[in-house]
mmCIF file of C-alpha atoms in Angstrom:
data_model
loop_
_atom_site.group_PDB
_atom_site.id
_atom_site.type_symbol
_atom_site.label_atom_id
_atom_site.label_comp_id
_atom_site.label_asym_id
_atom_site.label_seq_id
_atom_site.Cartn_x
_atom_site.Cartn_y
_atom_site.Cartn_z
ATOM 1 C CA MET A 1 -9.061 -9.329 -5.189
ATOM 2 C CA ASN A 2 -7.706 -5.979 -3.951
ATOM 3 C CA VAL A 3 -4.178 -6.058 -2.542
ATOM 4 C CA LEU A 4 -2.700 -3.088 -0.716
ATOM 5 C CA VAL A 5 1.073 -2.769 -0.380
ATOM 6 C CA LEU A 6 2.403 -0.277 2.134
ATOM 7 C CA HIS A 7 6.129 0.422 1.858
ATOM 8 C CA PRO A 8 7.307 3.757 3.266
ATOM 9 C CA GLY A 9 11.024 3.136 2.750
ATOM 10 C CA ALA A 10 13.383 4.957 0.447
ATOM 11 C CA LEU A 11 14.384 3.645 -2.959
ATOM 12 C CA GLY A 12 17.129 1.312 -1.696
ATOM 13 C CA ASP A 13 14.804 -0.375 0.779
ATOM 14 C CA PHE A 14 12.152 -0.606 -1.883
ATOM 15 C CA LEU A 15 14.540 -2.275 -4.333
ATOM 16 C CA LEU A 16 15.231 -4.949 -1.729
ATOM 17 C CA ALA A 17 11.476 -5.622 -1.606
ATOM 18 C CA LEU A 18 11.173 -5.825 -5.395
ATOM 19 C CA PRO A 19 11.432 -9.651 -5.655
ATOM 20 C CA ALA A 20 8.501 -9.980 -3.239
ATOM 21 C CA LEU A 21 6.512 -7.390 -5.182
ATOM 22 C CA ARG A 22 7.173 -9.188 -8.468
ATOM 23 C CA ALA A 23 6.067 -12.462 -6.866
ATOM 24 C CA LEU A 24 2.922 -10.747 -5.626
ATOM 25 C CA ARG A 25 2.089 -9.554 -9.145
ATOM 26 C CA SER A 26 2.778 -12.976 -10.672
ATOM 27 C CA THR A 27 0.551 -14.603 -8.048
ATOM 28 C CA TYR A 28 -2.263 -12.105 -8.678
ATOM 29 C CA PRO A 29 -1.830 -11.132 -12.346
ATOM 30 C CA GLU A 30 -5.410 -9.974 -12.904
ATOM 31 C CA ASP A 31 -6.085 -8.431 -9.510
ATOM 32 C CA ASP A 32 -5.820 -4.838 -8.341
ATOM 33 C CA ILE A 33 -2.608 -4.067 -6.507
ATOM 34 C CA GLU A 34 -2.312 -0.648 -4.938
ATOM 35 C CA TRP A 35 0.962 0.716 -3.606
ATOM 36 C CA ILE A 36 1.338 3.287 -0.873
ATOM 37 C CA THR A 37 4.943 4.382 -1.061
ATOM 38 C CA GLN A 38 7.308 7.250 -1.801
ATOM 39 C CA PRO A 39 6.304 9.445 -4.764
ATOM 40 C CA SER A 40 9.703 8.862 -6.390
ATOM 41 C CA VAL A 41 9.140 5.095 -6.261
ATOM 42 C CA LEU A 42 5.708 5.468 -7.837
ATOM 43 C CA ARG A 43 7.210 7.533 -10.662
ATOM 44 C CA LEU A 44 10.082 5.102 -11.195
ATOM 45 C CA PHE A 45 7.802 2.078 -11.504
ATOM 46 C CA ALA A 46 4.952 3.779 -13.369
ATOM 47 C CA GLY A 47 3.976 1.615 -16.302
ATOM 48 C CA SER A 48 5.836 -1.416 -14.927
ATOM 49 C CA GLY A 49 2.648 -3.411 -14.482
ATOM 50 C CA LEU A 50 3.593 -4.189 -10.889
ATOM 51 C CA TYR A 51 0.766 -2.058 -9.532
ATOM 52 C CA ASN A 52 -2.532 -0.664 -10.759
ATOM 53 C CA ARG A 53 -2.677 2.449 -8.648
ATOM 54 C CA GLY A 54 -0.243 4.346 -6.458
ATOM 55 C CA ILE A 55 -0.808 6.589 -3.489
ATOM 56 C CA SER A 56 1.887 8.822 -2.043
ATOM 57 C CA ILE A 57 2.956 7.895 1.475
ATOM 58 C CA ASP A 58 3.087 11.658 2.059
ATOM 59 C CA SER A 59 -0.617 12.179 1.341
ATOM 60 C CA ALA A 60 -3.144 13.051 4.011
ATOM 61 C CA SER A 61 -5.156 9.946 3.164
ATOM 62 C CA SER A 62 -2.137 7.708 3.819
ATOM 63 C CA ALA A 63 -1.662 9.309 7.222
ATOM 64 C CA LEU A 64 -5.243 8.343 8.066
ATOM 65 C CA LEU A 65 -4.231 4.681 8.044
ATOM 66 C CA PHE A 66 -2.106 5.284 11.131
ATOM 67 C CA SER A 67 -4.638 7.349 13.063
ATOM 68 C CA ASP A 68 -7.123 6.377 15.745
ATOM 69 C CA PHE A 69 -9.761 8.272 13.796
ATOM 70 C CA PHE A 70 -10.137 6.546 10.434
ATOM 71 C CA PRO A 71 -12.856 8.061 8.243
ATOM 72 C CA ARG A 72 -13.101 5.161 5.831
ATOM 73 C CA HIS A 73 -15.096 7.215 3.342
ATOM 74 C CA ASP A 74 -12.129 9.617 2.946
ATOM 75 C CA PHE A 75 -9.653 6.876 2.055
ATOM 76 C CA PRO A 76 -9.021 6.432 -1.701
ATOM 77 C CA VAL A 77 -9.196 2.612 -1.522
ATOM 78 C CA GLU A 78 -12.689 1.157 -1.178
ATOM 79 C CA SER A 79 -11.789 -2.304 0.043
ATOM 80 C CA VAL A 80 -8.788 -4.486 0.777
ATOM 81 C CA ASP A 81 -8.738 -8.279 0.617
ATOM 82 C CA ALA A 82 -5.062 -8.591 1.525
ATOM 83 C CA ALA A 83 -2.386 -6.196 2.736
ATOM 84 C CA VAL A 84 1.388 -6.299 2.857
ATOM 85 C CA ALA A 85 2.946 -3.660 5.091
ATOM 86 C CA TRP A 86 6.646 -3.036 5.646
ATOM 87 C CA VAL A 87 6.037 -1.053 8.836
ATOM 88 C CA THR A 88 5.845 -1.454 12.592
ATOM 89 C CA ASP A 89 2.336 -1.179 14.008
ATOM 90 C CA ARG A 90 3.029 -0.698 17.714
ATOM 91 C CA ASP A 91 -0.376 0.602 18.729
ATOM 92 C CA GLY A 92 -2.388 -1.557 16.293
ATOM 93 C CA ALA A 93 -4.028 1.398 14.531
ATOM 94 C CA LEU A 94 -2.850 0.288 11.096
ATOM 95 C CA SER A 95 -4.186 -3.237 11.606
ATOM 96 C CA ARG A 96 -7.548 -1.943 12.839
ATOM 97 C CA ASN A 97 -7.879 0.435 9.915
ATOM 98 C CA LEU A 98 -6.921 -2.164 7.325
ATOM 99 C CA ARG A 99 -9.520 -4.538 8.794
ATOM 100 C CA ALA A 100 -12.083 -1.744 8.480
ATOM 101 C CA LEU A 101 -11.391 -1.669 4.742
#
């Protein structure tokens, strides 16, 4: 299973989400969990085992998730079975693009 976690918040907000992220890892110990978050958060939790791969929220590929034009082949994640997103999706673009994955 491939799980994508999208959390654009700063470190304090991220720390508040940490119990949920630990529960996610314990529920899916052998599965791939990919985080899209702040680069500082990725560095802080590198080697923690809570995620397999991290993508900077500041990257161009992350911005594609929120666009009406989503070139799936340019996104660094091939498929997503489940997603957890700590964001508002007013226009539905994020939901559409995650379903496309």
